Amino acid sequence: MSIQAPKPSHGCSNIWPADMQRITLTEYLARNAGEAALADLIECIASACWSISNLVNVSALAGHQGSTDEINPHGEVQKPLDILADEVFVRSCSANANLSALISEEVEEITWVNPAQTGAYVLAYDPLDGSSNLDVDLSVGSIFAVSKLRSDSAEDVLPNGRNLLCSGYAIYGPSTMLVLTFGDQVDGFTLDDSTDSFVLTHPNMKVPQQACEFAINVSRQRHWDETIQSYVSDCLKGAVGPRQKAFNMRWTASMVADVHRILIRGGVFLYPIDAENAAAGGKLRLLYEAMPMAMIVEAGGGGATDGRIPLIDVVATTPHQRTSVILGAREEIDLIRAAYS
Ligand code: AFP
């Protein structure tokens, strides 16, 4: 189904007028998911996101703020909600008969919920991205990607970016949204608390091509390579590409919030490999942060690269592999890639 975006109003695109027909996620999936089993799995993921949204909303009341004594596979201290959100994903999705494996940011080993079988689904996810923002009540989110096992061998479990079936994220902000792509377009749904259902509000989201914002953790400047140093300096001076005006800067330390802003308002997000994180391969995780976001941004007409090649082509050799991430308005991404070549 092709859903046309309404005409932009008040300088904003992607807004679904209140008088247009309400399309729920369930109705949308019946028309767009292709396979009923995939629609079922996405409903399970949406249900997990709905539960996590509720947990995030009441975290202070439930005593779920602060940190635990647990450490995740990346050596980071886990928040109570990191652990709870992971449990919610496992509970919501593992009953799905078509799902074989779960790859979670919070769990070292791959979880096999059914034996490896060609065509069974693999779900890679970050249950609660940006969780350092929880105690200060800023937006956090969940990120996911669904792929299919290429053979009956557990060895083939790691997704290949070009074969992802669906990617998405939920953002837990002033409202809770679910943003999805099957590869051809990006559609956004807002949680309607009165019916506990996700309703299509942002059809056919497109990364605006006129970028005027960039997002990077500037505190890492001393570690950047020359290309990033010079790109950021040009952004600040207003000397990059055709725009010839200085960029504004935003950094939320929550990739979901930064990427969501780029889908709505345009701009560029950079978490490059640098002198300090090079030994680890970068900071962000390929399978449940970079790859799903790359699929979404590309489907929305933007670009995503590790600096050398499209992010979607970076080959995963381990479940928790890290990568350099640069994504956003296509013209900007092309400029950065050209500067690296
Ligand atoms: P947390 O989930 O540990 O808060 O990490 C968030 C994240 O993976 C990504 O969402 C941010 O863009 C990035 O890390 C922030 O990293 P810095 O803390 O280095 O700014």
PDB file of C-alpha atoms and ligand atoms in Angstrom, residues 72 76-77 79 82 105-106 126 128-133 143 216-217 219-220 251-256 258 269 271 283-285 289, ligand 1:
ATOM      1  CA  ASN A  72      26.117  -5.695  30.161  1.00  0.00           C
ATOM      2  CA  GLU A  76      28.371  -0.775  30.856  1.00  0.00           C
ATOM      3  CA  VAL A  77      26.513  -0.641  34.172  1.00  0.00           C
ATOM      4  CA  LYS A  79      19.927   0.434  34.739  1.00  0.00           C
ATOM      5  CA  ASP A  82      17.632  -1.990  30.795  1.00  0.00           C
ATOM      6  CA  GLU A 105      22.289  -5.600  23.539  1.00  0.00           C
ATOM      7  CA  GLU A 106      21.823  -6.701  27.126  1.00  0.00           C
ATOM      8  CA  ASP A 126      18.395  -2.814  21.831  1.00  0.00           C
ATOM      9  CA  LEU A 128      16.308   0.526  25.899  1.00  0.00           C
ATOM     10  CA  ASP A 129      18.660   2.760  23.979  1.00  0.00           C
ATOM     11  CA  GLY A 130      19.873   5.985  25.617  1.00  0.00           C
ATOM     12  CA  SER A 131      19.172   4.663  29.099  1.00  0.00           C
ATOM     13  CA  SER A 132      21.661   7.118  30.637  1.00  0.00           C
ATOM     14  CA  ASN A 133      18.874   9.666  29.966  1.00  0.00           C
ATOM     15  CA  ILE A 143      15.601  -0.277  18.271  1.00  0.00           C
ATOM     16  CA  ILE A 216      27.928  14.758  17.464  1.00  0.00           C
ATOM     17  CA  ASN A 217      29.446  14.350  20.923  1.00  0.00           C
ATOM     18  CA  SER A 219      33.585  16.293  23.943  1.00  0.00           C
ATOM     19  CA  ARG A 220      35.375  13.673  21.807  1.00  0.00           C
ATOM     20  CA  TRP A 251      23.192  16.032  20.912  1.00  0.00           C
ATOM     21  CA  THR A 252      20.806  14.074  23.121  1.00  0.00           C
ATOM     22  CA  ALA A 253      23.053  11.027  23.824  1.00  0.00           C
ATOM     23  CA  SER A 254      20.051   8.937  22.789  1.00  0.00           C
ATOM     24  CA  MET A 255      20.431   7.707  19.216  1.00  0.00           C
ATOM     25  CA  VAL A 256      16.700   7.115  18.844  1.00  0.00           C
ATOM     26  CA  ASP A 258      18.665  12.101  17.437  1.00  0.00           C
ATOM     27  CA  PHE A 269      24.172  12.304  13.081  1.00  0.00           C
ATOM     28  CA  TYR A 271      29.319   8.789  16.042  1.00  0.00           C
ATOM     29  CA  LYS A 283      31.068   3.022  19.884  1.00  0.00           C
ATOM     30  CA  LEU A 284      27.665   2.106  18.465  1.00  0.00           C
ATOM     31  CA  ARG A 285      26.563  -1.471  17.912  1.00  0.00           C
ATOM     32  CA  GLU A 289      21.719   0.293  16.523  1.00  0.00           C
TER      33      GLU A 289
HETATM   34  P1  AFP B   1      23.235   4.271  26.575  1.00  0.00           P
HETATM   35  O1  AFP B   1      22.091   3.374  26.127  1.00  0.00           O
HETATM   36  O2  AFP B   1      24.265   3.553  27.365  1.00  0.00           O
HETATM   37  O3  AFP B   1      22.741   5.530  27.234  1.00  0.00           O
HETATM   38  O4  AFP B   1      24.023   4.686  25.226  1.00  0.00           O
HETATM   39  C1  AFP B   1      23.371   5.375  24.236  1.00  0.00           C
HETATM   40  C2  AFP B   1      24.136   5.276  22.946  1.00  0.00           C
HETATM   41  O5  AFP B   1      24.391   3.938  22.592  1.00  0.00           O
HETATM   42  C3  AFP B   1      23.421   6.015  21.799  1.00  0.00           C
HETATM   43  O6  AFP B   1      22.029   5.970  21.903  1.00  0.00           O
HETATM   44  C4  AFP B   1      23.975   7.416  21.892  1.00  0.00           C
HETATM   45  O7  AFP B   1      23.959   8.093  20.649  1.00  0.00           O
HETATM   46  C5  AFP B   1      25.369   7.204  22.385  1.00  0.00           C
HETATM   47  O8  AFP B   1      25.387   5.941  23.081  1.00  0.00           O
HETATM   48  C6  AFP B   1      25.800   8.279  23.330  1.00  0.00           C
HETATM   49  O9  AFP B   1      27.141   8.147  23.586  1.00  0.00           O
HETATM   50  P2  AFP B   1      27.941   9.240  24.481  1.00  0.00           P
HETATM   51  O10 AFP B   1      27.565   8.970  25.908  1.00  0.00           O
HETATM   52  O11 AFP B   1      29.367   8.944  24.185  1.00  0.00           O
HETATM   53  O12 AFP B   1      27.511  10.602  24.023  1.00  0.00           O
END
